[in-house]
PDB file of C-alpha atoms in Angstrom:
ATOM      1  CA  UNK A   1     -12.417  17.921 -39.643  1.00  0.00           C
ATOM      2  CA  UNK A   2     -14.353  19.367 -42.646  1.00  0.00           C
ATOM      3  CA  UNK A   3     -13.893  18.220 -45.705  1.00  0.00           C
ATOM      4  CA  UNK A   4     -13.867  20.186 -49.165  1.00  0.00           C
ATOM      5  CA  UNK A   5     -13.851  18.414 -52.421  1.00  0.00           C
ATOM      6  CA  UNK A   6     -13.027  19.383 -55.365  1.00  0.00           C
ATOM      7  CA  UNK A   7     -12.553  18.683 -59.205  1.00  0.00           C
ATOM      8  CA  UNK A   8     -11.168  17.680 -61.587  1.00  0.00           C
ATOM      9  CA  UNK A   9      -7.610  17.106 -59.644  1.00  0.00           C
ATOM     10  CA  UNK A  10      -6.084  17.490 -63.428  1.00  0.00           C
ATOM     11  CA  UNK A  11      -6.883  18.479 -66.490  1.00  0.00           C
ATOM     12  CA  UNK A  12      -5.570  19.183 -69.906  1.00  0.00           C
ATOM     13  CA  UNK A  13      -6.381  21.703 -72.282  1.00  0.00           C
ATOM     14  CA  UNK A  14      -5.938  23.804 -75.610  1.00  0.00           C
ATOM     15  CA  UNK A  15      -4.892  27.294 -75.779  1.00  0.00           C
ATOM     16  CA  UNK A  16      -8.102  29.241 -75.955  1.00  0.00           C
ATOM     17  CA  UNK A  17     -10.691  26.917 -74.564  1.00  0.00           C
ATOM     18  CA  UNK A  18     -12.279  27.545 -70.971  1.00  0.00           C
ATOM     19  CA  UNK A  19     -12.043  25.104 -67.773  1.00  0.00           C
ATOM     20  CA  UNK A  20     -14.158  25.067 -65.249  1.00  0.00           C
ATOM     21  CA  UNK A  21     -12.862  23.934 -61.547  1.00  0.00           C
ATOM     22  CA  UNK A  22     -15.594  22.537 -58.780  1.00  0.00           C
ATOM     23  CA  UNK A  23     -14.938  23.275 -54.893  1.00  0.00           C
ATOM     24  CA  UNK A  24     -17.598  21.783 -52.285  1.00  0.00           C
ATOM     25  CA  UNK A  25     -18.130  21.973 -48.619  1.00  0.00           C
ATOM     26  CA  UNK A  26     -18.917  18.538 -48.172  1.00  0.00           C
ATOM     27  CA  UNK A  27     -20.808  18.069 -44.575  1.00  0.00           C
ATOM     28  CA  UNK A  28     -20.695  22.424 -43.788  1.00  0.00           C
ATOM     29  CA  UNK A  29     -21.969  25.096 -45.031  1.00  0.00           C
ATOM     30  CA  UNK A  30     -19.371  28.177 -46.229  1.00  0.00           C
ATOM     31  CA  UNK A  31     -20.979  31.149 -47.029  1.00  0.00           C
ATOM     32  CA  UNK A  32     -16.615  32.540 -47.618  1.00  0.00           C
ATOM     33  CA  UNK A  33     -14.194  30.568 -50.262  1.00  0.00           C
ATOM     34  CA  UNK A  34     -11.041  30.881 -50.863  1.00  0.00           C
ATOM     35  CA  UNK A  35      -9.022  30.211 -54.245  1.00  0.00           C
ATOM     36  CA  UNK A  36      -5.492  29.799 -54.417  1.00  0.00           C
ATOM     37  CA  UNK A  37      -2.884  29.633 -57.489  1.00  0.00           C
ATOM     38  CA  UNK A  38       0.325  27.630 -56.526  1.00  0.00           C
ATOM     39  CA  UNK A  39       3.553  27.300 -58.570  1.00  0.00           C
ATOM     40  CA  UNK A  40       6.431  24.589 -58.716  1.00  0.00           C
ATOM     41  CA  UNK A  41       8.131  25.170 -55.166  1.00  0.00           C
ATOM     42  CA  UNK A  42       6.127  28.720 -54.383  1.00  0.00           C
ATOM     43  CA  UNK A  43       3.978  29.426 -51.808  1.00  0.00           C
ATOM     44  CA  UNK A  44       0.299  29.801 -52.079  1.00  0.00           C
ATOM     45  CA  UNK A  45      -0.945  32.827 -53.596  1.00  0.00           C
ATOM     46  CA  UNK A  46      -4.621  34.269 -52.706  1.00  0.00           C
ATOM     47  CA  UNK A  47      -6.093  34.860 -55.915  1.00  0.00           C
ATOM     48  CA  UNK A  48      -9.887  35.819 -54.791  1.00  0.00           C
ATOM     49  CA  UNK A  49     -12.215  35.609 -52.419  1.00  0.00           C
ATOM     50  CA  UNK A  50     -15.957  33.853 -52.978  1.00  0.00           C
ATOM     51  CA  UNK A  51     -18.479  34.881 -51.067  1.00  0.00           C
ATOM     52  CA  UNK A  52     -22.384  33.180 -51.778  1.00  0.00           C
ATOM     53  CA  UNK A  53     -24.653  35.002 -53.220  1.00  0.00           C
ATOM     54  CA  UNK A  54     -22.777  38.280 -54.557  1.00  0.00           C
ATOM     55  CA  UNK A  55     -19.327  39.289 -56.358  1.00  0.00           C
ATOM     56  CA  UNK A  56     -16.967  37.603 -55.641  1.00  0.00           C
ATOM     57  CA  UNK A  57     -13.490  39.712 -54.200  1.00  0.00           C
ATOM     58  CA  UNK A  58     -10.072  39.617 -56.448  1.00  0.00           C
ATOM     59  CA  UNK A  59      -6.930  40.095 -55.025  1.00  0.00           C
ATOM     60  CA  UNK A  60      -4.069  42.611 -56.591  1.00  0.00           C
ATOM     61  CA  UNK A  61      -3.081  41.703 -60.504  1.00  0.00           C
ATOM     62  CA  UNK A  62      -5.604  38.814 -60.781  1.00  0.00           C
ATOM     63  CA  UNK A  63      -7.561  39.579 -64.260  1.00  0.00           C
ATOM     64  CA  UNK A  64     -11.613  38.856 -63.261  1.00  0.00           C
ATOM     65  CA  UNK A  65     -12.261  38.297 -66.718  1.00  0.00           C
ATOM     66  CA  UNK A  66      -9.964  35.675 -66.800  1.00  0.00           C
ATOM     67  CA  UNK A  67     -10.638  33.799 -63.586  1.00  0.00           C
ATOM     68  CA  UNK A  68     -14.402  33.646 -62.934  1.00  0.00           C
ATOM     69  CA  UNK A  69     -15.798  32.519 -60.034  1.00  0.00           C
ATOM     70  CA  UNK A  70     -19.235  31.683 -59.263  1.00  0.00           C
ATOM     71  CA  UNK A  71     -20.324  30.862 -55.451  1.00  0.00           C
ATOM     72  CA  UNK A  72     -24.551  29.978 -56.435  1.00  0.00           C
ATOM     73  CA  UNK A  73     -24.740  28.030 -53.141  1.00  0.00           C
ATOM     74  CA  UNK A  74     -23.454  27.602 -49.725  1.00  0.00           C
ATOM     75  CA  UNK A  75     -21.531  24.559 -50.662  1.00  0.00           C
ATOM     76  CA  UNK A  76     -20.208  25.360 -54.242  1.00  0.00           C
ATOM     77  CA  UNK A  77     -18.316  27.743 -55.548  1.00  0.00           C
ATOM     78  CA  UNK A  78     -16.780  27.650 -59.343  1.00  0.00           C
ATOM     79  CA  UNK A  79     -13.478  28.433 -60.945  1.00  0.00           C
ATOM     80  CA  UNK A  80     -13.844  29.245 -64.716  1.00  0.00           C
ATOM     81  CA  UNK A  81     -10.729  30.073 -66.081  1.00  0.00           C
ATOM     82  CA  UNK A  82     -11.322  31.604 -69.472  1.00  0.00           C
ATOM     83  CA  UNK A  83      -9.361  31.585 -72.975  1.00  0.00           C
ATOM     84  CA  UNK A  84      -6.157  29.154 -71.218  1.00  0.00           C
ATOM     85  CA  UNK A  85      -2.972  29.912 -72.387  1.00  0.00           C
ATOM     86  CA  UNK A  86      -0.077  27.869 -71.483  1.00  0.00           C
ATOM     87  CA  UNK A  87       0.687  30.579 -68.358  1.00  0.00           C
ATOM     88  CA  UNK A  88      -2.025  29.734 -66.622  1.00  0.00           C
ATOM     89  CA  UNK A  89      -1.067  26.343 -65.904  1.00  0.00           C
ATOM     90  CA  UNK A  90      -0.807  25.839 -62.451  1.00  0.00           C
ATOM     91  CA  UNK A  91      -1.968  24.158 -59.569  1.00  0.00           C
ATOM     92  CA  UNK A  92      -5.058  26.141 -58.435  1.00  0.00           C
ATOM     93  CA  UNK A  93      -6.659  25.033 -54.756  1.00  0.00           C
ATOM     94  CA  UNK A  94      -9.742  26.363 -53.067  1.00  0.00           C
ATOM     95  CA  UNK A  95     -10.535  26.483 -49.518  1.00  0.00           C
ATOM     96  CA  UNK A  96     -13.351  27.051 -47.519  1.00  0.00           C
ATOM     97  CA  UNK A  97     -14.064  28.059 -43.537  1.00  0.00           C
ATOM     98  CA  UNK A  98     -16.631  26.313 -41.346  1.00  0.00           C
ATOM     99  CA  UNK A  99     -18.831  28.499 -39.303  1.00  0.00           C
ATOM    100  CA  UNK A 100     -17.429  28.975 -36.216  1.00  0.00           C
ATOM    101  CA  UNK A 101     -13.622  28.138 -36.751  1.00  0.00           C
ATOM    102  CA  UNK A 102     -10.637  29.893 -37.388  1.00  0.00           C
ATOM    103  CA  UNK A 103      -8.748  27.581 -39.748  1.00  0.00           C
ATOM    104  CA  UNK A 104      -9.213  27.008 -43.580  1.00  0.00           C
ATOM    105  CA  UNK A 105      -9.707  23.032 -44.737  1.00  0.00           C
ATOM    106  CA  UNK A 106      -8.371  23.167 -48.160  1.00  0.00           C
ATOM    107  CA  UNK A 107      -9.368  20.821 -51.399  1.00  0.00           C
ATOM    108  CA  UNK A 108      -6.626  18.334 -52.746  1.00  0.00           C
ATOM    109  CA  UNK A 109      -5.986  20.865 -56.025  1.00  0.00           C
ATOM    110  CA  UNK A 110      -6.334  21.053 -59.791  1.00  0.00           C
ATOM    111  CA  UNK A 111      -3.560  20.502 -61.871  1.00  0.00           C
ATOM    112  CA  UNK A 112      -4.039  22.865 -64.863  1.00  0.00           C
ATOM    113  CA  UNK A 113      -2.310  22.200 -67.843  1.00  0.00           C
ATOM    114  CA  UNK A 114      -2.291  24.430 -70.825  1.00  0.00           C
ATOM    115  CA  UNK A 115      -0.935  22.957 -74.130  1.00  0.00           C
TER     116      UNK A 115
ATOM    117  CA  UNK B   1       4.616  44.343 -45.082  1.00  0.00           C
ATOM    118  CA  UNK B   2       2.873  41.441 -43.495  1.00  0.00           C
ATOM    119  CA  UNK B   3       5.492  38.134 -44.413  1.00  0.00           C
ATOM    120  CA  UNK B   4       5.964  34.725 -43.687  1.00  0.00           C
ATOM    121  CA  UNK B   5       9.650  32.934 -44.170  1.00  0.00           C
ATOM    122  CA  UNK B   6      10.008  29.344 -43.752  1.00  0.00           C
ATOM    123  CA  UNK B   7      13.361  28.097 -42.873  1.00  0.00           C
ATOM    124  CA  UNK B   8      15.219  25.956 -43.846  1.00  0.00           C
ATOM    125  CA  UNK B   9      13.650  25.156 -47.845  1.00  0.00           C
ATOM    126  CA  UNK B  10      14.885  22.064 -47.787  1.00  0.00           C
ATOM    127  CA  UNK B  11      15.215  19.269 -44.956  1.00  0.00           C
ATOM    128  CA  UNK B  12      16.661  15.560 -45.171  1.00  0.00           C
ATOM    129  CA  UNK B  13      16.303  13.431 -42.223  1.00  0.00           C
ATOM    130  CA  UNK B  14      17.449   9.772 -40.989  1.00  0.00           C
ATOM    131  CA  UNK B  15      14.758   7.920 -39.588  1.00  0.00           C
ATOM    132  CA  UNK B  16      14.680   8.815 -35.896  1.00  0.00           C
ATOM    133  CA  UNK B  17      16.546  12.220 -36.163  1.00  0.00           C
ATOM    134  CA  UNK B  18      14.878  14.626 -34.640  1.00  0.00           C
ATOM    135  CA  UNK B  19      14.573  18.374 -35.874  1.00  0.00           C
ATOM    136  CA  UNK B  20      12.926  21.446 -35.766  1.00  0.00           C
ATOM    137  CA  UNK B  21      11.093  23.629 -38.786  1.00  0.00           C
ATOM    138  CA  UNK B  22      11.557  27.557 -38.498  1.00  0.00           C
ATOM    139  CA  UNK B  23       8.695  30.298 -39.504  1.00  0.00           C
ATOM    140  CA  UNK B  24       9.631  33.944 -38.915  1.00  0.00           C
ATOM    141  CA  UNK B  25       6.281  36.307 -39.303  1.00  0.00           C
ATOM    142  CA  UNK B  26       5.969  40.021 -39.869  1.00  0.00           C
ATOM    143  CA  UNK B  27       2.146  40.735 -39.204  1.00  0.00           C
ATOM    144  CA  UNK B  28       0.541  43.771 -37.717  1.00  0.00           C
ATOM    145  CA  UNK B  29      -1.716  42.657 -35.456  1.00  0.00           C
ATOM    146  CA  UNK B  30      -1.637  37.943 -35.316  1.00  0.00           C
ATOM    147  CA  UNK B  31      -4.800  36.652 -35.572  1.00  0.00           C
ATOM    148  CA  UNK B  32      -3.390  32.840 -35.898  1.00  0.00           C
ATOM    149  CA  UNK B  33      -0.538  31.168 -37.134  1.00  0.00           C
ATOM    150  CA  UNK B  34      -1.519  27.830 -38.903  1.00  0.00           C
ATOM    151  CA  UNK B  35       1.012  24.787 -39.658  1.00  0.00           C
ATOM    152  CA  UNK B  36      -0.203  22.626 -42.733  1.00  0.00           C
ATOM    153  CA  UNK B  37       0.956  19.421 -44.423  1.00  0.00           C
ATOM    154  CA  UNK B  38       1.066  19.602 -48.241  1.00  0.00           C
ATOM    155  CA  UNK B  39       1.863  16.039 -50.096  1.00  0.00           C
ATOM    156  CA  UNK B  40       3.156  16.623 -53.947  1.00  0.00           C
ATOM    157  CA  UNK B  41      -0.254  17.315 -56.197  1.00  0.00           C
ATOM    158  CA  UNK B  42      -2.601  17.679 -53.325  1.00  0.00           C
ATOM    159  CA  UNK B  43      -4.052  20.435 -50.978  1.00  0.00           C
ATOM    160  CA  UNK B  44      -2.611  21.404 -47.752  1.00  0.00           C
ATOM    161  CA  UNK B  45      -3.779  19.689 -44.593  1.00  0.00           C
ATOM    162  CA  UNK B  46      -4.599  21.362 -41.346  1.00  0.00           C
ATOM    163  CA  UNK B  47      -2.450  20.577 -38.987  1.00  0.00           C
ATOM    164  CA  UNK B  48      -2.259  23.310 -35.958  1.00  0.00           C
ATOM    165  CA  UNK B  49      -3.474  26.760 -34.941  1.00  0.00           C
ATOM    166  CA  UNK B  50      -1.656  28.849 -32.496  1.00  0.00           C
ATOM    167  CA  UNK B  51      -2.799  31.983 -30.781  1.00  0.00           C
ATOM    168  CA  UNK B  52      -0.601  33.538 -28.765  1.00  0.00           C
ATOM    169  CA  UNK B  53       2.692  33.473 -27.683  1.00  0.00           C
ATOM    170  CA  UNK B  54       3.971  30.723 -25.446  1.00  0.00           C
ATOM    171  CA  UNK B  55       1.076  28.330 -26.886  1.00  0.00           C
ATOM    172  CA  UNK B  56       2.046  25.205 -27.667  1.00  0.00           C
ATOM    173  CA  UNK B  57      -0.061  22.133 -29.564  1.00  0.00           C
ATOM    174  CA  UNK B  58       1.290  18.742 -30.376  1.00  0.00           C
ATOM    175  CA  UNK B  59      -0.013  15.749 -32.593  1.00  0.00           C
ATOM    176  CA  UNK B  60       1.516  12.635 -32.453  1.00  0.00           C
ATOM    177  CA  UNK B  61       5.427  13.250 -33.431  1.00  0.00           C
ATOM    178  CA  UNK B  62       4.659  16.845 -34.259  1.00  0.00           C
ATOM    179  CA  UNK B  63       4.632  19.976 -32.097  1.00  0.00           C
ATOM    180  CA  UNK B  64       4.387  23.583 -32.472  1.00  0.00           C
ATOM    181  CA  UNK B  65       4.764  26.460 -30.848  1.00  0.00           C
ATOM    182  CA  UNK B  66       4.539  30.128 -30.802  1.00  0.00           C
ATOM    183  CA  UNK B  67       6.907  33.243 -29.534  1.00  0.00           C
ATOM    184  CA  UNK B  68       5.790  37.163 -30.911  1.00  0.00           C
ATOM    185  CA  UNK B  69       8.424  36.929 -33.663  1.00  0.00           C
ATOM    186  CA  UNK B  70       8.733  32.889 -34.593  1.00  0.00           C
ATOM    187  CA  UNK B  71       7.013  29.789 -34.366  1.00  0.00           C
ATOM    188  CA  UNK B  72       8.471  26.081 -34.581  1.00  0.00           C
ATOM    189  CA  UNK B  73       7.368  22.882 -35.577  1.00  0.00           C
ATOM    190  CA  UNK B  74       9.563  20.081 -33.863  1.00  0.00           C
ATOM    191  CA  UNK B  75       9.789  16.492 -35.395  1.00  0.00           C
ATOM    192  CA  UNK B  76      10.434  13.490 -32.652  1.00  0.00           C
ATOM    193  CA  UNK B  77      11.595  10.970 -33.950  1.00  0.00           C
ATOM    194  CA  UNK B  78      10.494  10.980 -37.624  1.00  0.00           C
ATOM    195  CA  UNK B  79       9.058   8.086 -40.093  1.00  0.00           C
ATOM    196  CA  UNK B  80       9.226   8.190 -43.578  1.00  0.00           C
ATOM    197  CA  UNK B  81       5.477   9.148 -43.914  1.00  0.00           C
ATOM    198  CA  UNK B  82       6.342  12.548 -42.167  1.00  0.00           C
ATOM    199  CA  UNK B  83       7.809  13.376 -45.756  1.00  0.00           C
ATOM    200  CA  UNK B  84       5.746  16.231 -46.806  1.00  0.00           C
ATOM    201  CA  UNK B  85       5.885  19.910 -47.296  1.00  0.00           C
ATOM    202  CA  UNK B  86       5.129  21.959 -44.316  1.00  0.00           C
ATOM    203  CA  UNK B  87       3.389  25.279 -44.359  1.00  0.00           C
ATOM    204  CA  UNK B  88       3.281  27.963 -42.034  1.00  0.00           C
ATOM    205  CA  UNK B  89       0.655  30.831 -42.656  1.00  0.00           C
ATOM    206  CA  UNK B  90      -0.356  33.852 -40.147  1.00  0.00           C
ATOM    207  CA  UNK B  91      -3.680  35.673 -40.216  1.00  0.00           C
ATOM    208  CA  UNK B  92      -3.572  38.835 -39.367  1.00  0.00           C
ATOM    209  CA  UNK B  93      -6.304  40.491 -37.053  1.00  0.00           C
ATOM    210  CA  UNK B  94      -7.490  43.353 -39.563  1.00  0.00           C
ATOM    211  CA  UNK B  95      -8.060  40.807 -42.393  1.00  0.00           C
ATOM    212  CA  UNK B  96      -9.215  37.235 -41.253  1.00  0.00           C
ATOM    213  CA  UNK B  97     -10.465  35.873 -44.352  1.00  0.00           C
ATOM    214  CA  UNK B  98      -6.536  36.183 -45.628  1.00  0.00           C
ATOM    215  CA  UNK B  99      -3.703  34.004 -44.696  1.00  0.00           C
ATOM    216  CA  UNK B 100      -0.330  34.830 -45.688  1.00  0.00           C
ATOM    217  CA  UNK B 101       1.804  31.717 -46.180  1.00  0.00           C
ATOM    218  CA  UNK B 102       5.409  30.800 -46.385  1.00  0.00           C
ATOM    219  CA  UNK B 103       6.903  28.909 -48.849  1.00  0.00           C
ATOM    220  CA  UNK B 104       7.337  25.790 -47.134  1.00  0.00           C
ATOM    221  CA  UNK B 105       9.858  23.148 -46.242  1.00  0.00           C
ATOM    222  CA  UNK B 106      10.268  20.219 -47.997  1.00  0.00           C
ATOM    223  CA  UNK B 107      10.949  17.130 -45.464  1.00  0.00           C
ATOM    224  CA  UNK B 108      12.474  14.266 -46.429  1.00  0.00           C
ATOM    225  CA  UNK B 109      12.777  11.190 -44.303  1.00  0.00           C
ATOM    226  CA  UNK B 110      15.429   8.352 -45.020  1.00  0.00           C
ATOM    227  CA  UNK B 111      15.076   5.073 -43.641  1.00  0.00           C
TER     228      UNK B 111
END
């Protein structure tokens, strides 16, 4: 199946200071992806939608200011997550679709941690 | 309101007992319903897309399948590696690039 990387799988950071979170399409191209915010034993929660080349789309009661996201490429899009504070840890996965397919292959996650 | 429950939250299994995984959908209009895998601190793996009701797919011990209201994932005969979190999610025909997901159940395999 295709395969999406993405980093860092954890990092740590100050309150105030930015982070910036990598997703690839490794061997296919994805003009749409996907990130998701997870909590301890919660489902996956949509937060936006990337789409190469132009803005990307937020979902309900996610801040855009906060959570930037930058899609410059067909196989990279970017998760900034601006001024951390300690609720916005969480684990945050992207996703991406293959041309042609229905399903979404998923990165293994970031573990955010805001001290 | 388009929703996904997962039943039950938690499962603990012997080694060899079989069992079933329950995911109820509310969607106007199913696109797909997707099972995933989800080990602790890592993304969720594909594991199945269903269509339309009465479809069925299997892989290895696992196999799913689909009625208009439900669909379930059965377990033959589990190992310990099936210990995971499962995840059910529907897509919904007006809005494709969204899945809806459920909040899982957490399997747990005894030897």
């Amino acid at each position: 199946g295709a395969v999406v990387s993405q980093h860092p799988s954890w990092v740590i950071c100050k309150s105030g200071t930015s982070v910036k979170i990598e997703c690839r399409s490794l061997d296919f191209q994805a003009t749409t992806m996907f990130w998701y915010r997870q909590f301890p034993k919660q489902s996956l929660m949509l937060m936006a939608t990337s789409n190469e080349g132009s803005k990307a789309t937020y979902e309900q009661g996610v801040e855009k200011d906060k959570f930037l996201i930058n899609h410059a490429s067909l196989t990279l899009s970017t998760l900034t997550v601006t001024s951390a504070h300690p609720e916005d840890s969480s684990f945050y996965i992207c996703s991406a679709r293959d041309v042609g397919t229905v399903g979404l292959f998923f990165g293994s996650g970031t573990q955010l941690s805001v001290l | 309101e388009d929703q996904v429950t997962q039943s039950p939250e938690a499962l603990r299994l012997q080694e060899g007992e079989s069992s079933s995984l329950n995911c109820s959908y509310t969607v106007s209009g199913l696109r797909g319903l997707f099972w995933y895998r989800q080990d602790p601190g890592k993304g969720p793996e594909f594991l199945f897309t269903l269509y339309s009701a009465g479809e069925e797919k299997e892989k290895e011990r696992l196999k799913a399948t689909l009625t208009k209201k439900e669909s379930f994932l059965h377990i033959t005969a589990p190992k310990p590696e099936d210990s995971a979190t499962y995840l059910c999610a529907v897509q919904a025909v007006y809005n494709t690039d969204k899945l809806i997901f459920g909040t899982g159940t957490r399997l747990q395999v005894f030897p």
